[in-house]
Amino acid sequence: MKIMQHKFVEYIPEDIEQGTLYISMQYATAVHKCSCGCGEEVVTPFSPTDWKLLFDGDSISLNPSIGNWGFACKSHYFIKNSQVIWCKQWSNQQIACGKKHDLKNKSDYYTSNSATESPKLLKKFWSKVITFFKE
Ligand SMILES: [Zn+2]
């Protein structure tokens, strides 16, 4: 089981270490290097429809899962209690870690007009997921 360390920072540093989640409360975002080791940087903004950080004073958890569909590795994992928990990769209409309540949030959000602010890839991804679950 891989451990994800965490550091609370004001600004995300330029050089981020593998295996550490840098958390900026001020900017409501966290950054880490993809847990597969490919070196890609994963940005997880905190918002009502993006990620949520759970900090219990010792370990951190991020919800929902992290799906790096935009990277070559296409890795997919949860960070729970500072541990990296791997999920199945998304392939051929299969979502291993989908959560319906999250899906509903996304669905409500992306059918409203405020969706334009969100990253296109994420939007594309969620619209696919929503389509999948609706069928
Ligand atoms: Zn990767």
Tab-separated table of C-alpha atoms and ligand atoms in Angstrom:
chain	number	residue	atom	x	y	z
A	1	MET	CA	0.000	0.000	0.000
A	2	LYS	CA	1.444	3.346	-1.024
A	3	ILE	CA	1.424	6.150	1.513
A	4	MET	CA	0.551	9.695	0.476
A	5	GLN	CA	2.262	12.235	2.701
A	6	HIS	CA	0.793	15.705	2.887
A	7	LYS	CA	2.063	19.227	3.364
A	8	PHE	CA	-0.041	22.264	4.056
A	9	VAL	CA	1.404	25.146	2.086
A	10	GLU	CA	0.386	28.646	1.129
A	11	TYR	CA	1.707	28.358	-2.412
A	12	ILE	CA	2.241	25.141	-4.322
A	13	PRO	CA	6.037	24.832	-4.780
A	14	GLU	CA	7.547	24.450	-8.250
A	15	ASP	CA	9.271	21.210	-7.426
A	16	ILE	CA	6.839	18.821	-5.911
A	17	GLU	CA	7.919	15.505	-4.486
A	18	GLN	CA	6.485	12.184	-5.537
A	19	GLY	CA	4.274	10.783	-2.803
A	20	THR	CA	3.354	14.108	-1.230
A	21	LEU	CA	0.078	15.947	-1.538
A	22	TYR	CA	0.581	19.712	-1.324
A	23	ILE	CA	-2.490	21.377	0.058
A	24	SER	CA	-3.190	25.094	-0.205
A	25	MET	CA	-6.249	26.033	1.816
A	26	GLN	CA	-5.855	29.629	0.716
A	27	TYR	CA	-6.267	28.669	-2.922
A	28	ALA	CA	-8.564	25.720	-2.226
A	29	THR	CA	-6.491	23.310	-4.219
A	30	ALA	CA	-4.066	20.431	-3.875
A	31	VAL	CA	-1.342	19.146	-6.175
A	32	HIS	CA	0.537	15.857	-6.239
A	33	LYS	CA	2.462	13.751	-8.692
A	34	CYS	CA	0.513	10.911	-10.202
A	35	SER	CA	0.842	7.927	-7.880
A	36	CYS	CA	1.813	5.571	-10.677
A	37	GLY	CA	5.190	7.309	-10.905
A	38	CYS	CA	4.740	8.709	-14.414
A	39	GLY	CA	5.690	12.163	-13.134
A	40	GLU	CA	2.559	13.985	-14.288
A	41	GLU	CA	1.218	16.590	-11.876
A	42	VAL	CA	-2.333	16.150	-10.734
A	43	VAL	CA	-4.272	19.233	-9.657
A	44	THR	CA	-7.326	18.624	-7.515
A	45	PRO	CA	-9.225	21.849	-6.831
A	46	PHE	CA	-11.615	21.853	-3.878
A	47	SER	CA	-15.147	22.933	-4.633
A	48	PRO	CA	-18.679	21.685	-4.057
A	49	THR	CA	-18.501	19.794	-7.348
A	50	ASP	CA	-14.805	18.964	-7.493
A	51	TRP	CA	-12.767	17.393	-4.721
A	52	LYS	CA	-13.260	17.472	-1.006
A	53	LEU	CA	-10.451	17.154	1.470
A	54	LEU	CA	-10.878	15.303	4.706
A	55	PHE	CA	-8.206	15.947	7.302
A	56	ASP	CA	-8.526	14.090	10.589
A	57	GLY	CA	-5.527	15.735	12.220
A	58	ASP	CA	-3.253	12.951	11.090
A	59	SER	CA	-4.216	11.559	7.718
A	60	ILE	CA	-5.880	13.028	4.651
A	61	SER	CA	-8.502	11.712	2.272
A	62	LEU	CA	-9.677	13.066	-1.048
A	63	ASN	CA	-13.061	12.491	-2.549
A	64	PRO	CA	-14.020	11.541	-5.190
A	65	SER	CA	-11.361	9.304	-6.701
A	66	ILE	CA	-8.606	10.644	-8.905
A	67	GLY	CA	-8.949	9.546	-12.503
A	68	ASN	CA	-6.039	10.629	-14.640
A	69	TRP	CA	-7.775	10.019	-17.947
A	70	GLY	CA	-5.817	12.814	-19.567
A	71	PHE	CA	-2.441	11.183	-18.910
A	72	ALA	CA	-0.861	8.320	-20.797
A	73	CYS	CA	-1.035	6.114	-17.685
A	74	LYS	CA	-4.806	6.651	-17.212
A	75	SER	CA	-4.357	5.710	-13.577
A	76	HIS	CA	-7.290	5.760	-11.213
A	77	TYR	CA	-7.079	5.739	-7.427
A	78	PHE	CA	-8.475	7.004	-4.187
A	79	ILE	CA	-6.474	8.735	-1.502
A	80	LYS	CA	-7.984	7.510	1.713
A	81	ASN	CA	-6.470	7.904	5.182
A	82	SER	CA	-3.230	8.915	3.429
A	83	GLN	CA	-3.126	5.650	1.512
A	84	VAL	CA	-3.302	5.261	-2.225
A	85	ILE	CA	-6.012	2.787	-3.095
A	86	TRP	CA	-5.969	1.722	-6.715
A	87	CYS	CA	-9.107	1.333	-8.733
A	88	LYS	CA	-9.716	-0.325	-12.029
A	89	GLN	CA	-8.988	1.790	-15.033
A	90	TRP	CA	-11.907	3.216	-16.909
A	91	SER	CA	-12.397	1.343	-20.114
A	92	ASN	CA	-15.230	0.528	-22.463
A	93	GLN	CA	-18.009	2.120	-20.482
A	94	GLN	CA	-16.827	0.761	-17.170
A	95	ILE	CA	-16.520	2.974	-14.142
A	96	ALA	CA	-15.141	1.247	-11.122
A	97	CYS	CA	-15.342	4.049	-8.627
A	98	GLY	CA	-18.394	6.047	-9.635
A	99	LYS	CA	-20.574	7.325	-6.888
A	100	LYS	CA	-24.166	8.088	-7.585
A	101	HIS	CA	-24.550	11.051	-5.273
A	102	ASP	CA	-21.491	12.608	-6.824
A	103	LEU	CA	-22.859	11.826	-10.228
A	104	LYS	CA	-26.054	13.615	-9.399
A	105	ASN	CA	-24.136	16.708	-8.293
A	106	LYS	CA	-22.196	16.668	-11.514
A	107	SER	CA	-25.318	16.067	-13.495
A	108	ASP	CA	-27.122	19.009	-11.902
A	109	TYR	CA	-24.057	21.148	-12.231
A	110	TYR	CA	-23.244	20.369	-15.821
A	111	THR	CA	-26.771	20.787	-17.030
A	112	SER	CA	-26.704	24.330	-15.638
A	113	ASN	CA	-24.948	27.200	-17.386
A	114	SER	CA	-22.219	27.646	-14.798
A	115	ALA	CA	-20.320	24.690	-16.197
A	116	THR	CA	-18.177	26.747	-18.527
A	117	GLU	CA	-15.622	27.543	-15.830
A	118	SER	CA	-14.627	23.924	-15.403
A	119	PRO	CA	-11.777	22.205	-17.182
A	120	LYS	CA	-12.936	20.808	-20.492
A	121	LEU	CA	-11.516	17.362	-19.953
A	122	LEU	CA	-13.303	16.928	-16.671
A	123	LYS	CA	-16.498	18.128	-18.226
A	124	LYS	CA	-16.106	15.736	-21.107
A	125	PHE	CA	-15.398	12.903	-18.730
A	126	TRP	CA	-18.390	13.549	-16.540
A	127	SER	CA	-20.743	13.980	-19.426
A	128	LYS	CA	-19.651	10.546	-20.594
A	129	VAL	CA	-20.199	9.078	-17.141
A	130	ILE	CA	-23.599	10.666	-16.890
A	131	THR	CA	-24.560	9.344	-20.287
A	132	PHE	CA	-23.356	5.914	-19.273
A	133	PHE	CA	-25.442	5.805	-16.102
A	134	LYS	CA	-28.514	7.171	-17.793
A	135	GLU	CA	-28.608	4.397	-20.354
B	1	ZN	ZN	0.548	8.245	-13.888
